[in-house]
PDB file of C-alpha atoms in Angstrom:
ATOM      1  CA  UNK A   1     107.956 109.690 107.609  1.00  0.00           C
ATOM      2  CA  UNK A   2     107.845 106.277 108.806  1.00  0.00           C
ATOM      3  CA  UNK A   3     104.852 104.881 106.373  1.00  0.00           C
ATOM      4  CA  UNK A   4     102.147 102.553 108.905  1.00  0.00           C
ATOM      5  CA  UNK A   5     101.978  99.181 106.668  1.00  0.00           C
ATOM      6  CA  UNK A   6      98.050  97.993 107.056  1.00  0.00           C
ATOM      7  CA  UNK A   7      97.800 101.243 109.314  1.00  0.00           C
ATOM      8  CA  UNK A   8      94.743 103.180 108.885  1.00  0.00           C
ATOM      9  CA  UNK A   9      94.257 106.320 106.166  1.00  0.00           C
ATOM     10  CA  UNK A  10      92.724 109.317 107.453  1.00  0.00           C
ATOM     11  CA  UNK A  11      91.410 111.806 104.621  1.00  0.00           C
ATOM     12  CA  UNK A  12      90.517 115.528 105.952  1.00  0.00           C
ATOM     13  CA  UNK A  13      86.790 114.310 106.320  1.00  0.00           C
ATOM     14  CA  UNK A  14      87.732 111.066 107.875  1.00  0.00           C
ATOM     15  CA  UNK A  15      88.360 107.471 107.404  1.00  0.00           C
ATOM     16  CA  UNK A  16      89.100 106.275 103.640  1.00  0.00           C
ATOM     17  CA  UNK A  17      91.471 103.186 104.085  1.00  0.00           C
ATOM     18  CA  UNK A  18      94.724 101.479 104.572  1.00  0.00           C
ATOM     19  CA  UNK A  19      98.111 102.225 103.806  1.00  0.00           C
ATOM     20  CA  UNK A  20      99.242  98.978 101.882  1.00  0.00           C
ATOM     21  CA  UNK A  21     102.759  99.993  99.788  1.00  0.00           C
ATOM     22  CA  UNK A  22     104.910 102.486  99.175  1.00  0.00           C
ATOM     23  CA  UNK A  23     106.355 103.622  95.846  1.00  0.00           C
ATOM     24  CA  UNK A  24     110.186 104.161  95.405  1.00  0.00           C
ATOM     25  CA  UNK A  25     112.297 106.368  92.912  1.00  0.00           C
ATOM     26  CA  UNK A  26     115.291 104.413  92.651  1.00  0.00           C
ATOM     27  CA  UNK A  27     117.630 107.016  90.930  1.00  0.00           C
ATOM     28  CA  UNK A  28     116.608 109.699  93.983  1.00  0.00           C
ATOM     29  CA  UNK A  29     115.732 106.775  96.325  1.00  0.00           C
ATOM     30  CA  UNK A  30     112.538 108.317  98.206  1.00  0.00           C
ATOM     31  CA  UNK A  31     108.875 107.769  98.569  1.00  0.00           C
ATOM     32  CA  UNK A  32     106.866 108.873  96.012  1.00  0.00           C
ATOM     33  CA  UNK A  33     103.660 107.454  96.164  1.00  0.00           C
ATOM     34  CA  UNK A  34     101.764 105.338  98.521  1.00  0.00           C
ATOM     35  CA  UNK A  35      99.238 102.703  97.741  1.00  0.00           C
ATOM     36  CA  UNK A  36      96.031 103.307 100.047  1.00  0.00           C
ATOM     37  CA  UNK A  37      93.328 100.414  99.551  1.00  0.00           C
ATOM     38  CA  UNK A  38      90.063 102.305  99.586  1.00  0.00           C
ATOM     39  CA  UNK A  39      87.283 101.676 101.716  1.00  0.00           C
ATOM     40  CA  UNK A  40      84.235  99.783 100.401  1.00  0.00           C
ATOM     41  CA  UNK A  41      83.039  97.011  99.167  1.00  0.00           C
ATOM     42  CA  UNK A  42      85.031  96.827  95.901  1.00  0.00           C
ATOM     43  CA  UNK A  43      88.018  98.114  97.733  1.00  0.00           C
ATOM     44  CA  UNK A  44      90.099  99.892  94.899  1.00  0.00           C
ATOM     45  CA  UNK A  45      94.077 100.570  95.580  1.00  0.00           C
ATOM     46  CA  UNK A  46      94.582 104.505  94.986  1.00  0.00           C
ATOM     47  CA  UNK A  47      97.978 105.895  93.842  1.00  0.00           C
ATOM     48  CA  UNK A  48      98.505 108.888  96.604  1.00  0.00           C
ATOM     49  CA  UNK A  49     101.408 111.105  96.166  1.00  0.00           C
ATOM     50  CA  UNK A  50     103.610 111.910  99.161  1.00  0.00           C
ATOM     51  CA  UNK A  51     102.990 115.546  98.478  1.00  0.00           C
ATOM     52  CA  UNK A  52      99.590 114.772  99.927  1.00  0.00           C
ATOM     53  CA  UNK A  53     100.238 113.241 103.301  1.00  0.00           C
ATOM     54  CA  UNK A  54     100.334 115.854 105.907  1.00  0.00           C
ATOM     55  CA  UNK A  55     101.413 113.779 109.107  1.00  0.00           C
ATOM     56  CA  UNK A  56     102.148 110.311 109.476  1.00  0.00           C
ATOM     57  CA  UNK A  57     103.030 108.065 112.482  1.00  0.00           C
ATOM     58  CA  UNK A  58     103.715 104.271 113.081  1.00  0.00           C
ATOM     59  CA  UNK A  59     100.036 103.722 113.521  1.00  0.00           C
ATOM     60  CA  UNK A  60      98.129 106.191 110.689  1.00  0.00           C
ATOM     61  CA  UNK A  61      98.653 108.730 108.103  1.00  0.00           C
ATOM     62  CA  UNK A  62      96.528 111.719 107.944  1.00  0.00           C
ATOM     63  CA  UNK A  63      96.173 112.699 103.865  1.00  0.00           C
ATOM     64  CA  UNK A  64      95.352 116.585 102.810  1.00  0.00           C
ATOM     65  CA  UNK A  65      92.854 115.491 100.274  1.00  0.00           C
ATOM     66  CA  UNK A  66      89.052 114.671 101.017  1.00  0.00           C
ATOM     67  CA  UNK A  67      87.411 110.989 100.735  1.00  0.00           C
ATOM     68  CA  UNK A  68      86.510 112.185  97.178  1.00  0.00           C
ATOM     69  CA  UNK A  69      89.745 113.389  96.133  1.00  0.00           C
ATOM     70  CA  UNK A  70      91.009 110.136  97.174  1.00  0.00           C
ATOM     71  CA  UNK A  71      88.716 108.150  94.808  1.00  0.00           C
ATOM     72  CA  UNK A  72      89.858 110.428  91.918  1.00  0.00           C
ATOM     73  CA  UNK A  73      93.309 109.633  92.135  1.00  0.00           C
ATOM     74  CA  UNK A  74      94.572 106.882  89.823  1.00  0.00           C
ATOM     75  CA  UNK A  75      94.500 103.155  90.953  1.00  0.00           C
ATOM     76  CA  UNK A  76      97.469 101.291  91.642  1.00  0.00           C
ATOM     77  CA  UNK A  77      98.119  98.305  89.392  1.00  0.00           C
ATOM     78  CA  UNK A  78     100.508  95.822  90.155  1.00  0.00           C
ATOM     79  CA  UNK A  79     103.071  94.403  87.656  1.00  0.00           C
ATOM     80  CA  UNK A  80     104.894  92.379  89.859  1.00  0.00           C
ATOM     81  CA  UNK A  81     107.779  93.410  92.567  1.00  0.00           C
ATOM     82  CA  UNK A  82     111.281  93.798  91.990  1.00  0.00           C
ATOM     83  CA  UNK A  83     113.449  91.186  94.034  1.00  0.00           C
ATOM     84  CA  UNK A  84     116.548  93.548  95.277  1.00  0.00           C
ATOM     85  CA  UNK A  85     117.837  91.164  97.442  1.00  0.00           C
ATOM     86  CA  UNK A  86     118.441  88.903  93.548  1.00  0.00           C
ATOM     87  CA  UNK A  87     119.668  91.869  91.453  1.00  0.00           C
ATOM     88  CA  UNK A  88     122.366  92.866  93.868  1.00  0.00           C
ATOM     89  CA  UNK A  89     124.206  89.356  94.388  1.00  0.00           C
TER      90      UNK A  89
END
């Protein structure tokens, strides 16, 4: 899965946002989660697991959850990113 970065989130009963991150094990080094900014006006970031995305392509990702689901998920709060590039020099 090649995860679409600002590309639009499809739930099963239509649109519900924008895929915005992705979330990395880095023991097993996949995808775990994906951050999909709701749509609205308050525009919450939803933890999705990967387990729920049933196709993806450059331009979307279609989600196996309803718009509902989605807003029951847990948000995503930042704590700041990891610079990778600085821990392995």
């Amino acid at each position: 899965m090649k995860p679409p970065f600002d590309g639009v989130v499809l739930c099963a009963d239509g649109l519900c946002g924008y895929m915005m991150a992705i979330i990395l094990d880095p023991t097993q080094k996949h995808i775990t989660h994906l951050v999909v900014r709701e749509l609205g006006f308050v525009e919450t970031e939803r933890l999705v697991p990967v387990e729920l995305v049933e196709e993806g392509t450059a331009a979307h990702l279609h989600l196996r959850c309803t718009k509902e689901a989605l807003t029951a998920l847990p948000p995503f709060v930042s704590h700041g990113a990891l610079d990778i590039e600085r821990r392995l020099s």
